N, CA, C and O atoms as a DFTB+ gen file, in Angstrom:
352 C
 N C O
     1  1      33.197      47.875      75.512
     2  2      33.575      46.629      74.871
     3  2      34.941      46.794      74.242
     4  3      35.326      47.890      73.835
     5  1      35.664      45.704      74.167
     6  2      36.980      45.740      73.560
     7  2      37.105      44.591      72.578
     8  3      36.708      43.465      72.875
     9  1      37.651      44.874      71.422
    10  2      37.805      43.870      70.383
    11  2      39.288      43.660      70.127
    12  3      39.919      44.494      69.479
    13  1      39.868      42.555      70.623
    14  2      41.299      42.341      70.455
    15  2      42.067      43.447      71.125
    16  3      41.912      43.680      72.324
    17  1      42.889      44.129      70.368
    18  2      43.671      45.250      70.888
    19  2      42.974      46.595      70.707
    20  3      43.329      47.569      71.372
    21  1      42.001      46.659      69.829
    22  2      41.330      47.927      69.527
    23  2      40.407      48.335      70.668
    24  3      39.709      47.505      71.252
    25  1      40.417      49.626      70.971
    26  2      39.517      50.159      71.982
    27  2      38.573      51.193      71.404
    28  3      37.695      51.696      72.104
    29  1      38.746      51.511      70.138
    30  2      37.890      52.475      69.469
    31  2      38.175      52.482      67.987
    32  3      39.132      51.861      67.523
    33  1      37.332      53.194      67.240
    34  2      37.462      53.254      65.788
    35  2      37.400      54.712      65.346
    36  3      36.493      55.455      65.721
    37  1      38.382      55.101      64.542
    38  2      38.357      56.388      63.857
    39  2      38.206      56.043      62.383
    40  3      39.033      55.329      61.816
    41  1      37.146      56.551      61.768
    42  2      36.843      56.130      60.400
    43  2      36.442      57.307      59.525
    44  3      35.698      58.196      59.939
    45  1      36.959      57.283      58.304
    46  2      36.488      58.162      57.244
    47  2      35.724      57.248      56.289
    48  3      36.340      56.560      55.475
    49  1      34.395      57.229      56.373
    50  2      33.631      56.297      55.555
    51  2      33.520      56.678      54.080
    52  3      32.932      55.927      53.302
    53  1      34.067      57.818      53.677
    54  2      34.044      58.210      52.269
    55  2      32.632      58.191      51.701
    56  3      31.696      58.685      52.330
    57  1      32.483      57.621      50.510
    58  2      31.172      57.572      49.848
    59  2      30.163      56.746      50.636
    60  3      28.956      56.933      50.476
    61  1      30.635      55.835      51.485
    62  2      29.716      55.024      52.288
    63  2      29.058      55.829      53.410
    64  3      28.142      55.344      54.075
    65  1      29.528      57.053      53.615
    66  2      28.933      57.944      54.619
    67  2      27.434      58.069      54.423
    68  3      26.677      58.111      55.393
    69  1      27.004      58.128      53.173
    70  2      25.638      58.509      52.858
    71  2      24.673      57.343      52.694
    72  3      23.462      57.515      52.829
    73  1      25.196      56.168      52.407
    74  2      24.293      55.043      52.163
    75  2      24.859      53.702      52.622
    76  3      24.283      52.660      52.310
    77  1      25.962      53.704      53.347
    78  2      26.627      52.461      53.738
    79  2      26.014      51.811      54.972
    80  3      26.639      51.751      56.031
    81  1      24.799      51.331      54.824
    82  2      24.123      50.708      55.969
    83  2      24.824      49.430      56.419
    84  3      24.792      49.096      57.603
    85  1      25.457      48.710      55.489
    86  2      26.194      47.508      55.888
    87  2      27.421      47.893      56.713
    88  3      27.774      47.187      57.657
    89  1      28.072      49.000      56.367
    90  2      29.192      49.495      57.168
    91  2      28.697      49.922      58.543
    92  3      29.329      49.623      59.557
    93  1      27.570      50.620      58.576
    94  2      26.999      51.047      59.852
    95  2      26.705      49.832      60.740
    96  3      27.002      49.849      61.934
    97  1      26.126      48.786      60.158
    98  2      25.820      47.574      60.921
    99  2      27.093      46.929      61.470
   100  3      27.127      46.500      62.623
   101  1      28.136      46.863      60.642
   102  2      29.400      46.267      61.088
   103  2      30.023      47.076      62.214
   104  3      30.539      46.510      63.177
   105  1      29.977      48.397      62.097
   106  2      30.523      49.251      63.156
   107  2      29.732      49.090      64.454
   108  3      30.313      49.028      65.538
   109  1      28.428      49.024      64.340
   110  2      27.574      48.825      65.512
   111  2      27.877      47.496      66.184
   112  3      27.992      47.416      67.407
   113  1      28.003      46.450      65.368
   114  2      28.286      45.113      65.907
   115  2      29.622      45.059      66.620
   116  3      29.798      44.259      67.539
   117  1      30.574      45.898      66.213
   118  2      31.886      45.921      66.858
   119  2      31.826      46.386      68.301
   120  3      32.691      46.035      69.104
   121  1      30.821      47.167      68.633
   122  2      30.634      47.612      70.012
   123  2      31.693      48.578      70.521
   124  3      31.795      48.792      71.729
   125  1      32.475      49.159      69.636
   126  2      33.529      50.085      70.044
   127  2      33.097      51.529      69.818
   128  3      32.269      51.796      68.948
   129  1      33.645      52.459      70.588
   130  2      33.339      53.870      70.338
   131  2      33.898      54.284      68.978
   132  3      34.975      53.845      68.574
   133  1      33.148      55.133      68.285
   134  2      33.473      55.528      66.911
   135  2      33.540      57.048      66.819
   136  3      32.710      57.758      67.388
   137  1      34.546      57.533      66.091
   138  2      34.591      58.939      65.703
   139  2      34.699      58.972      64.186
   140  3      35.578      58.342      63.598
   141  1      33.802      59.708      63.568
   142  2      33.750      59.841      62.110
   143  2      34.577      61.060      61.685
   144  3      34.439      62.141      62.259
   145  1      35.430      60.878      60.683
   146  2      36.300      61.953      60.213
   147  2      36.115      62.154      58.708
   148  3      35.993      61.191      57.951
   149  1      36.096      63.410      58.294
   150  2      36.071      63.763      56.869
   151  2      37.124      64.836      56.632
   152  3      37.210      65.804      57.388
   153  1      37.918      64.670      55.595
   154  2      38.975      65.636      55.290
   155  2      38.400      67.002      54.946
   156  3      38.892      68.025      55.421
   157  1      37.353      67.020      54.117
   158  2      36.737      68.286      53.719
   159  2      35.539      68.588      54.622
   160  3      35.035      67.721      55.336
   161  1      35.109      69.835      54.565
   162  2      33.905      70.225      55.295
   163  2      32.704      69.805      54.451
   164  3      32.304      70.514      53.527
   165  1      32.140      68.660      54.773
   166  2      31.041      68.123      53.975
   167  2      29.820      69.045      53.991
   168  3      28.993      68.987      53.081
   169  1      29.701      69.887      55.004
   170  2      28.551      70.787      55.120
   171  2      28.699      72.029      54.241
   172  3      27.751      72.798      54.083
   173  1      29.891      72.221      53.671
   174  2      30.114      73.315      52.732
   175  2      30.016      72.815      51.294
   176  3      30.254      73.566      50.347
   177  1      29.669      71.558      51.143
   178  2      29.581      70.943      49.818
   179  2      28.116      70.693      49.452
   180  3      27.217      71.294      50.042
   181  1      27.878      69.818      48.492
   182  2      26.513      69.556      48.030
   183  2      25.616      69.079      49.176
   184  3      26.068      68.437      50.125
   185  1      24.346      69.412      49.053
   186  2      23.357      69.086      50.097
   187  2      23.341      67.594      50.435
   188  3      23.221      67.233      51.606
   189  1      23.458      66.729      49.439
   190  2      23.372      65.290      49.684
   191  2      24.520      64.789      50.548
   192  3      24.420      63.714      51.139
   193  1      25.598      65.539      50.633
   194  2      26.733      65.130      51.473
   195  2      26.510      65.429      52.952
   196  3      27.294      64.995      53.796
   197  1      25.465      66.155      53.269
   198  2      25.211      66.554      54.653
   199  2      24.645      65.418      55.498
   200  3      24.682      65.501      56.726
   201  1      24.130      64.370      54.887
   202  2      23.493      63.265      55.611
   203  2      24.472      62.109      55.763
   204  3      25.011      61.600      54.780
   205  1      24.695      61.700      57.015
   206  2      25.568      60.569      57.305
   207  2      24.781      59.482      58.026
   208  3      24.079      59.756      58.999
   209  1      24.901      58.250      57.545
   210  2      24.266      57.134      58.257
   211  2      25.160      56.646      59.393
   212  3      24.733      55.833      60.213
   213  1      26.402      57.140      59.445
   214  2      27.344      56.750      60.496
   215  2      27.216      57.678      61.713
   216  3      27.360      57.227      62.849
   217  1      26.953      58.947      61.486
   218  2      26.913      59.938      62.565
   219  2      26.037      59.531      63.756
   220  3      26.449      59.749      64.896
   221  1      24.853      58.953      63.545
   222  2      24.023      58.613      64.700
   223  2      24.622      57.549      65.632
   224  3      24.206      57.445      66.786
   225  1      25.581      56.768      65.156
   226  2      26.186      55.746      66.023
   227  2      27.574      56.159      66.505
   228  3      28.215      55.430      67.261
   229  1      28.039      57.340      66.061
   230  2      29.368      57.824      66.429
   231  2      29.291      58.736      67.648
   232  3      28.274      59.385      67.894
   233  1      30.380      58.774      68.403
   234  2      30.473      59.728      69.513
   235  2      30.554      61.148      68.999
   236  3      30.103      62.089      69.652
   237  1      31.139      61.290      67.813
   238  2      31.280      62.618      67.235
   239  2      31.751      62.543      65.804
   240  3      32.079      61.476      65.286
   241  1      31.776      63.703      65.181
   242  2      32.171      63.810      63.785
   243  2      33.087      65.024      63.656
   244  3      32.798      66.096      64.188
   245  1      34.193      64.837      62.943
   246  2      35.130      65.925      62.680
   247  2      35.220      66.081      61.177
   248  3      35.481      65.111      60.466
   249  1      35.006      67.296      60.686
   250  2      35.015      67.535      59.248
   251  2      35.721      68.843      58.937
   252  3      35.597      69.829      59.664
   253  1      36.465      68.827      57.836
   254  2      37.038      70.057      57.317
   255  2      38.409      70.419      57.829
   256  3      38.909      71.497      57.509
   257  1      39.040      69.566      58.611
   258  2      40.361      69.878      59.153
   259  2      41.489      69.193      58.393
   260  3      42.638      69.209      58.834
   261  1      41.162      68.591      57.251
   262  2      42.181      67.869      56.500
   263  2      42.724      66.709      57.315
   264  3      42.015      66.128      58.137
   265  1      44.000      66.374      57.079
   266  2      44.603      65.239      57.790
   267  2      44.665      65.474      59.291
   268  3      44.741      64.516      60.059
   269  1      44.636      66.716      59.719
   270  2      44.691      67.016      61.153
   271  2      43.435      66.532      61.888
   272  3      43.450      66.364      63.108
   273  1      42.365      66.312      61.147
   274  2      41.148      65.780      61.749
   275  2      41.367      64.416      62.377
   276  3      40.745      64.087      63.388
   277  1      42.251      63.616      61.782
   278  2      42.553      62.304      62.350
   279  2      43.282      62.443      63.684
   280  3      43.021      61.686      64.618
   281  1      44.192      63.410      63.772
   282  2      44.903      63.649      65.035
   283  2      43.938      64.132      66.111
   284  3      44.000      63.694      67.259
   285  1      43.038      65.046      65.721
   286  2      42.045      65.545      66.669
   287  2      41.150      64.406      67.155
   288  3      40.840      64.318      68.343
   289  1      40.741      63.544      66.240
   290  2      39.893      62.411      66.612
   291  2      40.620      61.489      67.577
   292  3      40.027      61.012      68.544
   293  1      41.900      61.233      67.321
   294  2      42.678      60.359      68.199
   295  2      42.827      60.963      69.591
   296  3      42.685      60.263      70.593
   297  1      43.110      62.249      69.653
   298  2      43.234      62.910      70.960
   299  2      41.931      62.828      71.749
   300  3      41.947      62.522      72.942
   301  1      40.823      63.095      71.102
   302  2      39.514      63.058      71.764
   303  2      39.178      61.632      72.209
   304  3      38.741      61.423      73.341
   305  1      39.377      60.666      71.336
   306  2      39.048      59.285      71.662
   307  2      39.878      58.786      72.842
   308  3      39.341      58.157      73.754
   309  1      41.172      59.059      72.832
   310  2      42.040      58.641      73.937
   311  2      41.585      59.294      75.241
   312  3      41.502      58.625      76.271
   313  1      41.291      60.589      75.206
   314  2      40.834      61.285      76.413
   315  2      39.533      60.686      76.934
   316  3      39.382      60.478      78.138
   317  1      38.600      60.411      76.040
   318  2      37.324      59.834      76.467
   319  2      37.525      58.452      77.075
   320  3      36.907      58.121      78.087
   321  1      38.376      57.654      76.471
   322  2      38.625      56.320      77.007
   323  2      39.298      56.398      78.372
   324  3      38.965      55.618      79.265
   325  1      40.228      57.314      78.550
   326  2      40.901      57.476      79.829
   327  2      39.949      57.963      80.904
   328  3      40.063      57.579      82.068
   329  1      39.013      58.808      80.509
   330  2      38.038      59.354      81.456
   331  2      36.893      58.385      81.713
   332  3      36.129      58.561      82.663
   333  1      36.771      57.368      80.875
   334  2      35.662      56.418      81.003
   335  2      34.340      57.033      80.603
   336  3      33.281      56.534      80.982
   337  1      34.391      58.111      79.843
   338  2      33.192      58.844      79.427
   339  2      32.619      58.229      78.178
   340  3      33.266      58.229      77.130
   341  1      31.410      57.703      78.272
   342  2      30.762      57.056      77.137
   343  2      30.123      58.054      76.174
   344  3      30.070      57.798      74.971
   345  1      29.646      59.166      76.675
   346  2      28.974      60.155      75.820
   347  2      29.449      61.544      76.225
   348  3      29.224      62.002      77.345
   349  1      30.113      62.198      75.280
   350  2      30.576      63.562      75.570
   351  2      30.070      64.503      74.517
   352  3      30.346      65.701      74.575
């Protein structure tokens, strides 16, 4: 699916990662491929940060690479779109 000019979404949901069901619903309704990004390694932090309500609808999750995580997400998303690969 394509929405206007967008062909995918790279998102850092911040605090909404853990309980943002309305954000999850909006992302799902958009019908675009999603990659979730976190600047810090959320799995090296408090236990409650390990659960994401976005991860199950995302193609993947990148955490702990700082700002470079956004570049990695963009490279992966572009490659997947070019390959036509829905699930990698």
